[in-house]
mmCIF file of N, CA and C in Angstrom:
data_model
loop_
_atom_site.group_PDB
_atom_site.id
_atom_site.type_symbol
_atom_site.label_atom_id
_atom_site.label_comp_id
_atom_site.label_asym_id
_atom_site.label_seq_id
_atom_site.Cartn_x
_atom_site.Cartn_y
_atom_site.Cartn_z
ATOM 1 N N MET A 1 0.863 -1.169 0.000
ATOM 2 C CA MET A 1 0.000 0.000 0.000
ATOM 3 C C MET A 1 0.906 1.228 0.000
ATOM 4 N N THR A 2 0.568 2.206 -0.823
ATOM 5 C CA THR A 2 1.395 3.406 -0.901
ATOM 6 C C THR A 2 1.173 4.274 0.320
ATOM 7 N N GLY A 3 2.146 5.150 0.588
ATOM 8 C CA GLY A 3 2.029 6.055 1.727
ATOM 9 C C GLY A 3 0.839 6.985 1.611
ATOM 10 N N GLN A 4 0.540 7.433 0.379
ATOM 11 C CA GLN A 4 -0.595 8.336 0.171
ATOM 12 C C GLN A 4 -1.912 7.612 0.458
ATOM 13 N N ARG A 5 -2.042 6.407 -0.049
ATOM 14 C CA ARG A 5 -3.276 5.631 0.164
ATOM 15 C C ARG A 5 -3.471 5.321 1.641
ATOM 16 N N LYS A 6 -2.389 5.004 2.330
ATOM 17 C CA LYS A 6 -2.462 4.704 3.758
ATOM 18 C C LYS A 6 -2.951 5.917 4.539
ATOM 19 N N SER A 7 -2.469 7.108 4.192
ATOM 20 C CA SER A 7 -2.906 8.316 4.897
ATOM 21 C C SER A 7 -4.365 8.638 4.594
ATOM 22 N N GLU A 8 -4.823 8.323 3.385
ATOM 23 C CA GLU A 8 -6.240 8.536 3.041
ATOM 24 C C GLU A 8 -7.126 7.636 3.899
ATOM 25 N N LEU A 9 -6.734 6.400 4.064
ATOM 26 C CA LEU A 9 -7.520 5.461 4.864
ATOM 27 C C LEU A 9 -7.537 5.838 6.335
ATOM 28 N N SER A 10 -6.423 6.358 6.831
ATOM 29 C CA SER A 10 -6.393 6.725 8.243
ATOM 30 C C SER A 10 -7.324 7.897 8.520
ATOM 31 N N GLY A 11 -7.523 8.787 7.556
ATOM 32 C CA GLY A 11 -8.449 9.906 7.720
ATOM 33 C C GLY A 11 -9.899 9.461 7.739
ATOM 34 N N VAL A 12 -10.203 8.392 7.028
ATOM 35 C CA VAL A 12 -11.572 7.883 6.955
ATOM 36 C C VAL A 12 -12.014 7.326 8.303
ATOM 37 N N SER A 13 -11.112 6.723 9.049
ATOM 38 C CA SER A 13 -11.489 6.093 10.311
ATOM 39 C C SER A 13 -11.988 7.099 11.341
ATOM 40 N N SER A 14 -11.631 8.371 11.181
ATOM 41 C CA SER A 14 -12.072 9.375 12.147
ATOM 42 C C SER A 14 -13.466 9.913 11.822
ATOM 43 N N VAL A 15 -13.983 9.593 10.642
ATOM 44 C CA VAL A 15 -15.309 10.050 10.242
ATOM 45 C C VAL A 15 -16.342 9.072 10.772
ATOM 46 N N ARG A 16 -17.357 9.593 11.439
ATOM 47 C CA ARG A 16 -18.420 8.744 12.000
ATOM 48 C C ARG A 16 -19.653 8.847 11.111
ATOM 49 N N ILE A 17 -19.974 7.777 10.410
ATOM 50 C CA ILE A 17 -21.145 7.741 9.544
ATOM 51 C C ILE A 17 -22.269 7.061 10.305
ATOM 52 N N PRO A 18 -23.432 7.722 10.430
ATOM 53 C CA PRO A 18 -24.536 7.102 11.169
ATOM 54 C C PRO A 18 -25.037 5.832 10.471
ATOM 55 N N LYS A 19 -25.448 4.882 11.259
ATOM 56 C CA LYS A 19 -25.940 3.608 10.751
ATOM 57 C C LYS A 19 -27.336 3.819 10.173
ATOM 58 N N ARG A 20 -27.601 3.325 8.982
ATOM 59 C CA ARG A 20 -28.893 3.504 8.332
ATOM 60 C C ARG A 20 -29.809 2.290 8.528
ATOM 61 N N LEU A 21 -29.249 1.091 8.439
ATOM 62 C CA LEU A 21 -30.055 -0.122 8.568
ATOM 63 C C LEU A 21 -29.803 -0.785 9.906
ATOM 64 N N TYR A 22 -30.904 -1.171 10.563
ATOM 65 C CA TYR A 22 -30.841 -1.829 11.866
ATOM 66 C C TYR A 22 -31.326 -3.269 11.724
ATOM 67 N N THR A 23 -30.750 -4.165 12.503
ATOM 68 C CA THR A 23 -31.283 -5.522 12.587
ATOM 69 C C THR A 23 -32.609 -5.447 13.351
ATOM 70 N N ILE A 24 -33.339 -6.529 13.344
ATOM 71 C CA ILE A 24 -34.604 -6.560 14.083
ATOM 72 C C ILE A 24 -34.351 -6.311 15.564
ATOM 73 N N GLU A 25 -33.301 -6.907 16.103
ATOM 74 C CA GLU A 25 -32.997 -6.729 17.527
ATOM 75 C C GLU A 25 -32.629 -5.280 17.838
ATOM 76 N N GLU A 26 -31.834 -4.657 16.972
ATOM 77 C CA GLU A 26 -31.463 -3.252 17.180
ATOM 78 C C GLU A 26 -32.681 -2.341 17.061
ATOM 79 N N ALA A 27 -33.537 -2.625 16.092
ATOM 80 C CA ALA A 27 -34.753 -1.826 15.913
ATOM 81 C C ALA A 27 -35.676 -1.978 17.121
ATOM 82 N N ALA A 28 -35.758 -3.182 17.655
ATOM 83 C CA ALA A 28 -36.585 -3.419 18.842
ATOM 84 C C ALA A 28 -36.069 -2.595 20.018
ATOM 85 N N PHE A 29 -34.772 -2.578 20.208
ATOM 86 C CA PHE A 29 -34.177 -1.788 21.283
ATOM 87 C C PHE A 29 -34.467 -0.303 21.065
ATOM 88 N N TYR A 30 -34.302 0.158 19.836
ATOM 89 C CA TYR A 30 -34.539 1.561 19.492
ATOM 90 C C TYR A 30 -35.994 1.966 19.778
ATOM 91 N N LEU A 31 -36.939 1.073 19.453
ATOM 92 C CA LEU A 31 -38.359 1.371 19.645
ATOM 93 C C LEU A 31 -38.862 1.040 21.042
ATOM 94 N N GLY A 32 -38.043 0.353 21.832
ATOM 95 C CA GLY A 32 -38.484 -0.038 23.165
ATOM 96 C C GLY A 32 -39.488 -1.174 23.135
ATOM 97 N N ARG A 33 -39.332 -2.059 22.176
ATOM 98 C CA ARG A 33 -40.236 -3.201 22.016
ATOM 99 C C ARG A 33 -39.412 -4.484 21.996
ATOM 100 N N THR A 34 -40.092 -5.601 21.904
ATOM 101 C CA THR A 34 -39.393 -6.871 21.776
ATOM 102 C C THR A 34 -39.133 -7.151 20.299
ATOM 103 N N ALA A 35 -38.159 -8.023 20.035
ATOM 104 C CA ALA A 35 -37.870 -8.408 18.654
ATOM 105 C C ALA A 35 -39.092 -9.081 18.030
ATOM 106 N N TRP A 36 -39.788 -9.861 18.821
ATOM 107 C CA TRP A 36 -40.982 -10.541 18.302
ATOM 108 C C TRP A 36 -42.054 -9.531 17.874
ATOM 109 N N SER A 37 -42.262 -8.475 18.648
ATOM 110 C CA SER A 37 -43.292 -7.490 18.277
ATOM 111 C C SER A 37 -42.876 -6.719 17.027
ATOM 112 N N VAL A 38 -41.578 -6.504 16.836
ATOM 113 C CA VAL A 38 -41.111 -5.846 15.613
ATOM 114 C C VAL A 38 -41.364 -6.759 14.417
ATOM 115 N N ARG A 39 -41.106 -8.055 14.572
ATOM 116 C CA ARG A 39 -41.408 -9.008 13.492
ATOM 117 C C ARG A 39 -42.889 -8.973 13.139
ATOM 118 N N GLU A 40 -43.743 -8.922 14.145
ATOM 119 C CA GLU A 40 -45.186 -8.856 13.893
ATOM 120 C C GLU A 40 -45.563 -7.587 13.144
ATOM 121 N N LEU A 41 -44.942 -6.459 13.497
ATOM 122 C CA LEU A 41 -45.204 -5.200 12.784
ATOM 123 C C LEU A 41 -44.800 -5.308 11.317
ATOM 124 N N ILE A 42 -43.717 -6.021 11.051
ATOM 125 C CA ILE A 42 -43.282 -6.231 9.668
ATOM 126 C C ILE A 42 -44.282 -7.120 8.940
ATOM 127 N N TRP A 43 -44.655 -8.248 9.555
ATOM 128 C CA TRP A 43 -45.571 -9.201 8.924
ATOM 129 C C TRP A 43 -46.932 -8.578 8.646
ATOM 130 N N LYS A 44 -47.390 -7.703 9.528
ATOM 131 C CA LYS A 44 -48.702 -7.056 9.357
ATOM 132 C C LYS A 44 -48.653 -5.854 8.417
ATOM 133 N N GLY A 45 -47.445 -5.496 7.947
ATOM 134 C CA GLY A 45 -47.316 -4.394 7.003
ATOM 135 C C GLY A 45 -47.244 -3.020 7.640
ATOM 136 N N HIS A 46 -47.053 -2.957 8.956
ATOM 137 C CA HIS A 46 -46.968 -1.669 9.642
ATOM 138 C C HIS A 46 -45.570 -1.065 9.559
ATOM 139 N N LEU A 47 -44.569 -1.906 9.372
ATOM 140 C CA LEU A 47 -43.183 -1.452 9.262
ATOM 141 C C LEU A 47 -42.566 -2.051 8.001
ATOM 142 N N PRO A 48 -42.085 -1.202 7.088
ATOM 143 C CA PRO A 48 -41.391 -1.762 5.916
ATOM 144 C C PRO A 48 -40.027 -2.296 6.318
ATOM 145 N N SER A 49 -39.550 -3.278 5.564
ATOM 146 C CA SER A 49 -38.243 -3.854 5.872
ATOM 147 C C SER A 49 -37.422 -3.984 4.606
ATOM 148 N N VAL A 50 -36.134 -4.152 4.796
ATOM 149 C CA VAL A 50 -35.193 -4.362 3.705
ATOM 150 C C VAL A 50 -34.695 -5.791 3.850
ATOM 151 N N LYS A 51 -34.982 -6.618 2.858
ATOM 152 C CA LYS A 51 -34.599 -8.025 2.949
ATOM 153 C C LYS A 51 -33.633 -8.355 1.825
ATOM 154 N N VAL A 52 -32.471 -8.863 2.215
ATOM 155 C CA VAL A 52 -31.478 -9.333 1.259
ATOM 156 C C VAL A 52 -31.133 -10.757 1.670
ATOM 157 N N GLY A 53 -31.511 -11.693 0.840
ATOM 158 C CA GLY A 53 -31.343 -13.098 1.216
ATOM 159 C C GLY A 53 -32.232 -13.395 2.413
ATOM 160 N N ARG A 54 -31.643 -13.929 3.460
ATOM 161 C CA ARG A 54 -32.407 -14.241 4.668
ATOM 162 C C ARG A 54 -32.322 -13.130 5.712
ATOM 163 N N ARG A 55 -31.482 -12.145 5.459
ATOM 164 C CA ARG A 55 -31.293 -11.054 6.424
ATOM 165 C C ARG A 55 -32.387 -10.002 6.272
ATOM 166 N N VAL A 56 -32.932 -9.595 7.394
ATOM 167 C CA VAL A 56 -33.972 -8.571 7.413
ATOM 168 C C VAL A 56 -33.447 -7.378 8.207
ATOM 169 N N HIS A 57 -33.545 -6.207 7.617
ATOM 170 C CA HIS A 57 -33.122 -4.980 8.276
ATOM 171 C C HIS A 57 -34.228 -3.955 8.188
ATOM 172 N N LEU A 58 -34.162 -2.977 9.078
ATOM 173 C CA LEU A 58 -35.139 -1.893 9.068
ATOM 174 C C LEU A 58 -34.407 -0.567 8.908
ATOM 175 N N ASP A 59 -34.982 0.282 8.081
ATOM 176 C CA ASP A 59 -34.402 1.589 7.802
ATOM 177 C C ASP A 59 -34.679 2.523 8.974
ATOM 178 N N TYR A 60 -33.652 3.209 9.421
ATOM 179 C CA TYR A 60 -33.755 4.171 10.529
ATOM 180 C C TYR A 60 -34.874 5.192 10.270
ATOM 181 N N ASN A 61 -34.973 5.669 9.033
ATOM 182 C CA ASN A 61 -36.005 6.655 8.697
ATOM 183 C C ASN A 61 -37.411 6.069 8.824
ATOM 184 N N ASP A 62 -37.578 4.814 8.440
ATOM 185 C CA ASP A 62 -38.888 4.151 8.576
ATOM 186 C C ASP A 62 -39.274 3.981 10.040
ATOM 187 N N LEU A 63 -38.298 3.709 10.893
ATOM 188 C CA LEU A 63 -38.582 3.581 12.326
ATOM 189 C C LEU A 63 -39.091 4.905 12.885
ATOM 190 N N ASN A 64 -38.452 5.999 12.497
ATOM 191 C CA ASN A 64 -38.889 7.314 12.966
ATOM 192 C C ASN A 64 -40.263 7.685 12.413
ATOM 193 N N GLN A 65 -40.528 7.352 11.152
ATOM 194 C CA GLN A 65 -41.846 7.623 10.563
ATOM 195 C C GLN A 65 -42.931 6.806 11.265
ATOM 196 N N PHE A 66 -42.609 5.573 11.628
ATOM 197 C CA PHE A 66 -43.562 4.733 12.357
ATOM 198 C C PHE A 66 -43.948 5.400 13.677
ATOM 199 N N VAL A 67 -42.952 5.894 14.399
ATOM 200 C CA VAL A 67 -43.218 6.579 15.669
ATOM 201 C C VAL A 67 -44.078 7.818 15.424
ATOM 202 N N ASP A 68 -43.724 8.612 14.427
ATOM 203 C CA ASP A 68 -44.475 9.837 14.132
ATOM 204 C C ASP A 68 -45.926 9.536 13.750
ATOM 205 N N ARG A 69 -46.151 8.475 12.978
ATOM 206 C CA ARG A 69 -47.520 8.106 12.572
ATOM 207 C C ARG A 69 -48.372 7.673 13.758
ATOM 208 N N HIS A 70 -47.758 7.140 14.793
ATOM 209 C CA HIS A 70 -48.516 6.598 15.917
ATOM 210 C C HIS A 70 -48.529 7.499 17.146
ATOM 211 N N LYS A 71 -48.071 8.713 16.981
ATOM 212 C CA LYS A 71 -48.139 9.665 18.095
ATOM 213 C C LYS A 71 -49.573 10.105 18.277
ATOM 214 N N THR A 72 -49.947 10.280 19.527
ATOM 215 C CA THR A 72 -51.272 10.821 19.840
ATOM 216 C C THR A 72 -51.092 12.028 20.727
ATOM 217 N N GLN A 73 -52.075 12.894 20.663
ATOM 218 C CA GLN A 73 -52.032 14.078 21.510
ATOM 219 C C GLN A 73 -53.314 14.112 22.309
ATOM 220 N N GLU A 74 -53.137 14.167 23.609
ATOM 221 C CA GLU A 74 -54.298 14.193 24.487
ATOM 222 C C GLU A 74 -54.804 15.631 24.599
ATOM 223 N N LEU A 75 -56.087 15.802 24.337
ATOM 224 C CA LEU A 75 -56.686 17.137 24.426
ATOM 225 C C LEU A 75 -57.261 17.341 25.800
ATOM 226 N N MET A 76 -57.078 18.536 26.327
ATOM 227 C CA MET A 76 -57.598 18.835 27.657
ATOM 228 C C MET A 76 -58.950 19.482 27.587
#
């Protein structure tokens, strides 16, 4: 590896890129639910998922939209 390429790679490690896709377990933790309830939300069509082969992931943006869609406001 050249010295220039090595220095380019070392600069990349300091950049923090937010995670976009979550596993079912990570999404469950994020939503404060169980992994099983997240699976049910996917099966019932309430949460879209990204499936590649046997792996199922959930998009961070979809998780936030799900929360926003299910917010309620109590009127006094």
